[in-house]
Coordinates of C-alpha atoms (C1' of nucleotides) in Angstrom, one line a residue:
Chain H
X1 CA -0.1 -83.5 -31.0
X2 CA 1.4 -80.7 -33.3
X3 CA 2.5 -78.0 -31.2
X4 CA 3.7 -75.9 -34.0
X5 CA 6.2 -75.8 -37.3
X6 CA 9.9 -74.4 -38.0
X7 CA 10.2 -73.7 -41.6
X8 CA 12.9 -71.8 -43.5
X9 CA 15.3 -71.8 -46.7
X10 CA 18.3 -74.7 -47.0
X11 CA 20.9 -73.7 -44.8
X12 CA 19.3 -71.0 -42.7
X13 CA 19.9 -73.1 -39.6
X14 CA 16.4 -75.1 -39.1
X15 CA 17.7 -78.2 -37.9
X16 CA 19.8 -76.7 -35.2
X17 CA 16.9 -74.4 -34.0
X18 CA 14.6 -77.6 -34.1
X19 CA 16.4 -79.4 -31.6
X20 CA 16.9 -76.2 -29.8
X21 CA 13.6 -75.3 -29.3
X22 CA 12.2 -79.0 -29.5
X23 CA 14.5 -79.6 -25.9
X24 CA 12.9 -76.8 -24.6
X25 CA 9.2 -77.8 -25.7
X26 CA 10.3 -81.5 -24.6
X27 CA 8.6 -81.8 -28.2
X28 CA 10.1 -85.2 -30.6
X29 CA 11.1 -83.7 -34.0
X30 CA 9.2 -84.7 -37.6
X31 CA 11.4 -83.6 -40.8
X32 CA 9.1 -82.0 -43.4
X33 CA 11.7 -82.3 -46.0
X34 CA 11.2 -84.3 -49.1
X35 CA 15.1 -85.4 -49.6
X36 CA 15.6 -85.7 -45.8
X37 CA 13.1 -88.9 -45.9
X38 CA 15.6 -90.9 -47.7
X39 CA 18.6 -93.8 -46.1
X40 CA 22.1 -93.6 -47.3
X41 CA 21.8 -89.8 -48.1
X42 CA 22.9 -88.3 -45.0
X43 CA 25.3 -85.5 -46.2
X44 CA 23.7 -85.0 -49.6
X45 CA 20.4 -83.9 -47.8
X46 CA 22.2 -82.4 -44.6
X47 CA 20.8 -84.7 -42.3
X48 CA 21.9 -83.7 -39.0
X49 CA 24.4 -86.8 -37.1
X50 CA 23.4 -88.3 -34.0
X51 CA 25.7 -85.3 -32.2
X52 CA 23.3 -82.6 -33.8
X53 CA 20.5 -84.2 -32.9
X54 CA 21.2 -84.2 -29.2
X55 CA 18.8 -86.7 -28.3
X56 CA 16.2 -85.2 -30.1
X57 CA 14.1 -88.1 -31.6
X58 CA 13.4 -87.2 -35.6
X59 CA 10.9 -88.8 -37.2
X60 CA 10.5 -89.7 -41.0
X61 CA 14.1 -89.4 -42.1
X62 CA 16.6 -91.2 -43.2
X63 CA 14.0 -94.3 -42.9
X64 CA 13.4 -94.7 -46.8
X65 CA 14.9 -96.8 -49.3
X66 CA 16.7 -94.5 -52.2
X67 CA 15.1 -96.4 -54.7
X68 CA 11.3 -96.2 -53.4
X69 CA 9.0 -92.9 -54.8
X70 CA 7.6 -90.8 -52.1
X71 CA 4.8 -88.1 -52.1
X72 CA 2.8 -85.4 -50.3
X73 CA 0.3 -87.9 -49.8
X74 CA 2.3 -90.7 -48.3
X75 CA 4.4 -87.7 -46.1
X76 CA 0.4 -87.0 -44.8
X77 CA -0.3 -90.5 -44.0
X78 CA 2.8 -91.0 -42.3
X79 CA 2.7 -87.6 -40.3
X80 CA -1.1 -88.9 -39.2
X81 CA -0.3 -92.0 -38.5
X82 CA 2.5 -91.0 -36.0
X83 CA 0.6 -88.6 -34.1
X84 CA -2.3 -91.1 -33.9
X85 CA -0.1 -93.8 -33.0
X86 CA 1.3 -90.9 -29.8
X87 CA -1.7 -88.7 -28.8
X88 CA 0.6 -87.6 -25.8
X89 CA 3.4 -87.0 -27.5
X90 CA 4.5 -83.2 -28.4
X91 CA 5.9 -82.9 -32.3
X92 CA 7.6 -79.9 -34.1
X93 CA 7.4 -80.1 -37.4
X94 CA 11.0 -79.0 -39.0
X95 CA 12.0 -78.9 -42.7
X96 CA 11.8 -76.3 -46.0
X97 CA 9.2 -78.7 -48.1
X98 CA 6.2 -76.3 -48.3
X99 CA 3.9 -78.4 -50.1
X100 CA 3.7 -80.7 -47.7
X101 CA 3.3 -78.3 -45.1
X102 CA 0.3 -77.0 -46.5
X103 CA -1.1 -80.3 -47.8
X104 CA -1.1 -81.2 -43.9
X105 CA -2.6 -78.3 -43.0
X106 CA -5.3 -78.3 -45.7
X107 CA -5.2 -81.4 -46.7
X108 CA -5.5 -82.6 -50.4
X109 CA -7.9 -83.6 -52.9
X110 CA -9.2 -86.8 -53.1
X111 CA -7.1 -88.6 -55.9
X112 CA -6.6 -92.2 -56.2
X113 CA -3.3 -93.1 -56.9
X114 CA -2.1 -93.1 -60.5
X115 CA -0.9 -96.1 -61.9
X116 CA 2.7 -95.8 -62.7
X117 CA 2.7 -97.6 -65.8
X118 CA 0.4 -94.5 -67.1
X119 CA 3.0 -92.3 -66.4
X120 CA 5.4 -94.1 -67.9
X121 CA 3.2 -94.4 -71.5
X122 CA 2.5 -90.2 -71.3
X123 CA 6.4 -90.0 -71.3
X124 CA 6.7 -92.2 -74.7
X125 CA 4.1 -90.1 -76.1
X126 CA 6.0 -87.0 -75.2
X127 CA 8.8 -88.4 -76.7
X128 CA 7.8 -89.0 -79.6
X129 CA 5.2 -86.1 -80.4
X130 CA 6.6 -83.8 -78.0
X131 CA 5.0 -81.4 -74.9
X132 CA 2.8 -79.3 -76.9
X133 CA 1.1 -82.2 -78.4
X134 CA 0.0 -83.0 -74.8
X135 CA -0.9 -79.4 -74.1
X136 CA -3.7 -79.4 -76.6
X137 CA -4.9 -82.8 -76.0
X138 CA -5.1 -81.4 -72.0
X139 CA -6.4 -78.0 -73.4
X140 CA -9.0 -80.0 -75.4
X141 CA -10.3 -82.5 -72.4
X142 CA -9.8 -80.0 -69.1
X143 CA -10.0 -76.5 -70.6
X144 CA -9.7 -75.2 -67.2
X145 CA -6.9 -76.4 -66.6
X146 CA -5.3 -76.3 -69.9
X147 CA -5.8 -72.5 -70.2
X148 CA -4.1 -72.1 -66.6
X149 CA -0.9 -73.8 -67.5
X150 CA 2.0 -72.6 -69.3
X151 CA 2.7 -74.5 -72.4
X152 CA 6.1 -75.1 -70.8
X153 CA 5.1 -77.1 -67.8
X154 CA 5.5 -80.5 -68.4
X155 CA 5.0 -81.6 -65.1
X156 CA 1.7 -80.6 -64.1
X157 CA 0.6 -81.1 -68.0
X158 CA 1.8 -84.7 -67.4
X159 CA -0.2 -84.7 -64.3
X160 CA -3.4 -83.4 -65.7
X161 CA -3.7 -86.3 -68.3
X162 CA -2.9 -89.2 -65.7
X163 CA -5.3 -88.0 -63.8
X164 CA -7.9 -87.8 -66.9
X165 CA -6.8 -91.0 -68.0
X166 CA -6.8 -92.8 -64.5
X167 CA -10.1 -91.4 -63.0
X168 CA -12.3 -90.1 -66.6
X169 CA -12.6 -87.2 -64.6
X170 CA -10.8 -84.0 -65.1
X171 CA -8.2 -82.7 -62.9
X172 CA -9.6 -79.3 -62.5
X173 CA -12.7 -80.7 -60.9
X174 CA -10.3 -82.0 -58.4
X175 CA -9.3 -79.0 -57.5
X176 CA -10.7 -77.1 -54.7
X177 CA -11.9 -80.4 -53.0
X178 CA -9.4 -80.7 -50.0
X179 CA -9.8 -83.6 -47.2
X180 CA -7.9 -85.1 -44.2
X181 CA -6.0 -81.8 -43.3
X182 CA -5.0 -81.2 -39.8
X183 CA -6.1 -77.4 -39.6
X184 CA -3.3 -75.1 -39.0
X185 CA -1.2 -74.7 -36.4
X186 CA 2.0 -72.5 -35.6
X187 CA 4.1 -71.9 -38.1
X188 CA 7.8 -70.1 -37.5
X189 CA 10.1 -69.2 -40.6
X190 CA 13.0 -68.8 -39.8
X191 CA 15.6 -66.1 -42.1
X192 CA 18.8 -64.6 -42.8
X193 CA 19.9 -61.6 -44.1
X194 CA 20.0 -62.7 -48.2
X195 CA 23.4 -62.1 -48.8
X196 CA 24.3 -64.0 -45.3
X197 CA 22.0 -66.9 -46.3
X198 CA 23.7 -67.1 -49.3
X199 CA 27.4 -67.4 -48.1
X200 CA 26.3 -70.1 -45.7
X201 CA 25.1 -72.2 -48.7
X202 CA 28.2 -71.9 -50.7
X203 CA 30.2 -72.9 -47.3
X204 CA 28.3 -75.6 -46.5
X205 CA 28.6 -76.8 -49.9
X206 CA 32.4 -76.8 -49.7
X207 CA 31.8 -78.8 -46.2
X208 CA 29.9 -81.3 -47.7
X209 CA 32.3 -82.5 -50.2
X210 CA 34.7 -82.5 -47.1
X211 CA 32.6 -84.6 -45.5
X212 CA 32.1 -86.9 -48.3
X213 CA 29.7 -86.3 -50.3
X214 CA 31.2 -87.8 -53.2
X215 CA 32.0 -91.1 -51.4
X216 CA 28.4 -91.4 -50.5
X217 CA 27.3 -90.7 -54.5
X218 CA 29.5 -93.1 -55.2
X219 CA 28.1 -95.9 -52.8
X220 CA 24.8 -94.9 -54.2
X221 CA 25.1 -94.8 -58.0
X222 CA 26.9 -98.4 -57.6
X223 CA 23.6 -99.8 -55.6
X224 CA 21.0 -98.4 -57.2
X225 CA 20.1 -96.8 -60.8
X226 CA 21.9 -93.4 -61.5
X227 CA 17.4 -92.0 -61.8
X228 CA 16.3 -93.3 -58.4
X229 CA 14.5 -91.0 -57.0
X230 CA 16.9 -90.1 -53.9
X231 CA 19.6 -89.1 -56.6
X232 CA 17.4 -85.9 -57.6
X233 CA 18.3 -83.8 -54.8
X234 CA 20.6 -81.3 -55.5
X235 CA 24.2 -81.8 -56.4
X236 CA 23.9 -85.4 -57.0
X237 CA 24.0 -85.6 -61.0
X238 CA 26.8 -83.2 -60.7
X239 CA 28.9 -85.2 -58.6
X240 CA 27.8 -88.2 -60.6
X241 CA 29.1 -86.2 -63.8
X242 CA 32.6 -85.2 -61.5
X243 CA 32.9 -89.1 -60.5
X244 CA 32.7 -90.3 -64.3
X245 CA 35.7 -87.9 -65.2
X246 CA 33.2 -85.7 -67.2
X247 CA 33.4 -82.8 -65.1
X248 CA 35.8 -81.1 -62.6
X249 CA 35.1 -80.8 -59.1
X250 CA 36.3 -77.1 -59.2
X251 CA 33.5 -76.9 -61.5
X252 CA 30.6 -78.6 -60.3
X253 CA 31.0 -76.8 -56.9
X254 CA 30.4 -73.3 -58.1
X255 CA 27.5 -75.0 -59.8
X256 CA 25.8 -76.3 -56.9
X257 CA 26.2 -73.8 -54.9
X258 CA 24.2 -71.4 -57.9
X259 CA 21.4 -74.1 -57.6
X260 CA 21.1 -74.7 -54.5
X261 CA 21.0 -70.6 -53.7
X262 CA 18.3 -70.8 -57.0
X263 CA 16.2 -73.2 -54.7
X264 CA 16.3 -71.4 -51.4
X265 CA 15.4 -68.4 -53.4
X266 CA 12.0 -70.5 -54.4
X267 CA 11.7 -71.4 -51.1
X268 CA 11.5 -68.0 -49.6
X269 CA 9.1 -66.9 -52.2
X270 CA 6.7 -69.8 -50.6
X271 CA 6.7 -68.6 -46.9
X272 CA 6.1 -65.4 -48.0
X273 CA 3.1 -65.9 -49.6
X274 CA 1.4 -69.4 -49.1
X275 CA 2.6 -70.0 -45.6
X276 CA 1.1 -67.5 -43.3
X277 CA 4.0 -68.0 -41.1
X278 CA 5.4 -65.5 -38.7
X279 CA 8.4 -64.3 -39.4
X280 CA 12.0 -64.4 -37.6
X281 CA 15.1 -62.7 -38.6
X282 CA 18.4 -64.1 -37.1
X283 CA 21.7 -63.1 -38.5
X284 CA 24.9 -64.8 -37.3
X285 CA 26.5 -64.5 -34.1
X286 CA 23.4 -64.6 -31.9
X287 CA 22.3 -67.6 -33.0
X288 CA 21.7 -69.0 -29.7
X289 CA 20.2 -66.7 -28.2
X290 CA 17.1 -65.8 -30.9
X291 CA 16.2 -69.0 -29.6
X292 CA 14.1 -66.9 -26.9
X293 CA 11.3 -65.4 -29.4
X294 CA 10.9 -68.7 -31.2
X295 CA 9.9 -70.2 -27.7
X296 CA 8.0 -67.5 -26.3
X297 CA 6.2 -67.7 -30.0
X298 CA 5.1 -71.6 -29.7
X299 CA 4.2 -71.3 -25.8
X300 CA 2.0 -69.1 -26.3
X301 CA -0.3 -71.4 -28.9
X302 CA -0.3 -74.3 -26.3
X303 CA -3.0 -74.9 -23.9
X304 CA -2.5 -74.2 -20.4
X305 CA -3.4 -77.4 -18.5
Chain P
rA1 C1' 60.8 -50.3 -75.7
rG2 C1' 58.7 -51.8 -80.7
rG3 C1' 54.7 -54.5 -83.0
rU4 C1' 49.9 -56.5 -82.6
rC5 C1' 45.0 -57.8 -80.8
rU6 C1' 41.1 -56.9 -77.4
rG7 C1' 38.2 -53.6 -74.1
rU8 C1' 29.7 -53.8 -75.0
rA9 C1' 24.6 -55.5 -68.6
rG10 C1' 27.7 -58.7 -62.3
rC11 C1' 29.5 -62.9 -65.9
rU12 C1' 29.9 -65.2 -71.1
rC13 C1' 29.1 -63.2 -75.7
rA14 C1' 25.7 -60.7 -80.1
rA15 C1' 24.8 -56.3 -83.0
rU16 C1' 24.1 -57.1 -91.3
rU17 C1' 27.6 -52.2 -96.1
rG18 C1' 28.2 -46.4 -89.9
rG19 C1' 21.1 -45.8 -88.5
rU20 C1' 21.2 -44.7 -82.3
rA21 C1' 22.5 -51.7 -78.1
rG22 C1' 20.4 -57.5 -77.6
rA23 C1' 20.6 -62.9 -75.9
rG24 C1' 22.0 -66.6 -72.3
rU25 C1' 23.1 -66.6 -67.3
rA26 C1' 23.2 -64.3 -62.5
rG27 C1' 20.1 -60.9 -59.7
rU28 C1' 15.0 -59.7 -58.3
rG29 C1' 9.7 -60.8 -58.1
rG30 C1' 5.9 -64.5 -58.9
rU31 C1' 3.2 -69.5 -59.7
rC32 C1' 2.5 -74.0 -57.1
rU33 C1' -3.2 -79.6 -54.4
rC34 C1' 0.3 -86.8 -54.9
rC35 C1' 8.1 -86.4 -58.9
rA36 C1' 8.2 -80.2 -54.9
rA37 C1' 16.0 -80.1 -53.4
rA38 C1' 10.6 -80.8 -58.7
rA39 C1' 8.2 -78.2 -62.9
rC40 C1' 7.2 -73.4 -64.5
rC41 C1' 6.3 -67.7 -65.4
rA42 C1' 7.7 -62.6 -65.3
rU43 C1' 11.3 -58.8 -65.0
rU44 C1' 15.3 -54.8 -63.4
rG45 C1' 20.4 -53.8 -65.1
rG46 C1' 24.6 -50.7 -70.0
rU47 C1' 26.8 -42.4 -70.4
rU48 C1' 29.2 -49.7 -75.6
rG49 C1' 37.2 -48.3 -71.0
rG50 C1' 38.0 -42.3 -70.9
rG51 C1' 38.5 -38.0 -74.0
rG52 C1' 38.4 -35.6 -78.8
rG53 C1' 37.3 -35.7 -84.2
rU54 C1' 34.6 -37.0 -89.0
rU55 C1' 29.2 -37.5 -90.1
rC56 C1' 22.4 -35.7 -90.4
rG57 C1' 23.7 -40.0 -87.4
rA58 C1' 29.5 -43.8 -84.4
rG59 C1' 29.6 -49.9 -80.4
rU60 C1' 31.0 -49.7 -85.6
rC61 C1' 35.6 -44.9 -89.1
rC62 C1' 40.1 -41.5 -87.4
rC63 C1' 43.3 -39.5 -83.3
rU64 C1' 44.7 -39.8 -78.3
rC65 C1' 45.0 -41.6 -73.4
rC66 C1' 44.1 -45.8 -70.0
rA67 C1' 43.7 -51.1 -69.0
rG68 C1' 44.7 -56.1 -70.4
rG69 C1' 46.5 -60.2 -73.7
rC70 C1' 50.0 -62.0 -77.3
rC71 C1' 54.7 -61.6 -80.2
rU72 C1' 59.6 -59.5 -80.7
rG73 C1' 63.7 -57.6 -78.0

RNA sequence: AGGUCUGUAGCUCAAUUGGUAGAGUAGUGGUCUCCAAAACCAUUGGUUGGGGGUUCGAGUCCCUCCAGGCCUG
């Protein structure tokens, strides 16, 4: 059973307020992160160490091969299949993905999976006659759709032609079809004053390097491919660029530290208007004890036996 | 001290022969149904270092002060 969700920008603190309030709920702990999934990327995707997690059993992280593709759909199946697999068990969802959030909640629509080779030939095709060719051939097949994206957005444009190509149906008649969602349940988001938020991302940056973050990019881009899908998290192609003497490291820093304050700044602007979540403020210094309104918040969603 | 160059939005820089200030980026807001730590969209900022002068009109010309760089001593 879900008993409820802890959601919040990078570096706001989540994972320690997870296990926090997880102890308390006697609750086991299901990252809804979409870097946090994958193996040998502990520091790059702040995965908390065995001391953080203070007994805490996490589920789906760590567990994934950096070379494998992951998506919403396989994050669903692998959240249902847990707590089918443990109907007694308590979970608490913890992690700053929203669209997998809400895909659990409200499920998605009822796409077979595209073939990857498909993907592959749309990309040669870009190449060679570039995006907005592909924007009016979308345009002209899925006007809905066409007219609703931006000329610019070459992911969903890609996506909208796969699907045509895959299914002969168009992607807008997808949408709106949801299944398999879970309903809603609890949902905490957790903040910081901005400016606070921000300073704890460009110090945790600096601690992640410390901790050796280039070490484990390192290890990575000699085992795998420099494009497997774990090495698009943050930071990684700069530290790849630092490692092959291209850049500084006094450079790439200040660099990921703008991105990754870029991305929390995306993630706020999903809470606040497609989560529904309630919101909690902490600010340094009490960070221990705001656990209190957290707990009193997800108590008082659960059933009394 | 003398000479010389520079001073335009938080930052990096634009602005034709003087015509009344624009980009990128940051910041801020937004979009989001199988790559989401992704991919996009929109938008706020400037008494052009201060003061004075010439001119119908000065970021652009002149004077002066301030700040900084470089060269000489």
């Amino acid at each position: 059973m879900i008993i409820g969700a802890l959601v919040g920008a990078t570096a706001v603190g989540k994972t320690r307020m997870g296990v926090a309030i997880a102890r308390e709920l006697n609750a086991e702990i299901i990252s809804t992160d979409s870097r946090q999934i994958y193996a040998e990327t502990a520091i790059g995707s702040s995965q908390p160490s065995k001391e953080d997690r203070g007994g805490i059993v996490h589920h789906l992280m760590g567990f994934l091969s950096p070379a494998q593709a992951y998506s919403v759909a396989a994050f669903c199946r692998d959240v249902h299949d847990l707590v089918q697999e443990n109907p007694d068990q308590a979970f608490l969802l913890v992690g700053g993905t929203g669209l997998y959030l809400q895909a659990l909640m409200l499920g998605l629509s009822p796409l077979p999976e595209i073939e990857p080779s498909l993907r592959v030939r749309l990309e040669s095709i870009r190449q060679r006659r570039g995006l907005a060719f592909l924007h009016r051939w979308l345009a002209h097949v899925d006007p809905v759709i066409g007219s609703r994206l931006s000329p610019g957005d070459s992911q969903r444009i890609l996506r909208g032609l796969e699907v045509y190509l895959q299914t002969g149906k168009l992607w807008s008649s997808f949408q709106g079809m949801r299944q398999g969602g879970m309903g809603s349940f609890p949902v905490a988001w957790m903040d910081r004053p901005r400016e606070e938020l921000y300073r704890r991302i460009d110090l945790r940056t600096h601690s992640m390097v410390r901790m050796g973050w280039i070490e484990e990019t390192e290890h990575l881009i000699k085992n795998y491919a420099q494009d497997v899908p774990a090495l698009q998290g943050l930071g990684y192609h700069h530290l790849i660029q630092v490692l092959e003497g291209k850049v500084p490291l006094d450079q790439a820093i200040p660099e990921i530290q703008q991105e990754t304050r870029n991305y929390a700044k995306r993630q706020l602007t999903w809470f606040r208007n497609k989560s529904s979540a309630q919101y909690f403020l902490v600010s340094e210094g009490a960070e221990i004890a705001e656990i209190s309104p957290f707990l009193t918040f997800f108590k008082s969603f659960r059933k009394i036996p």
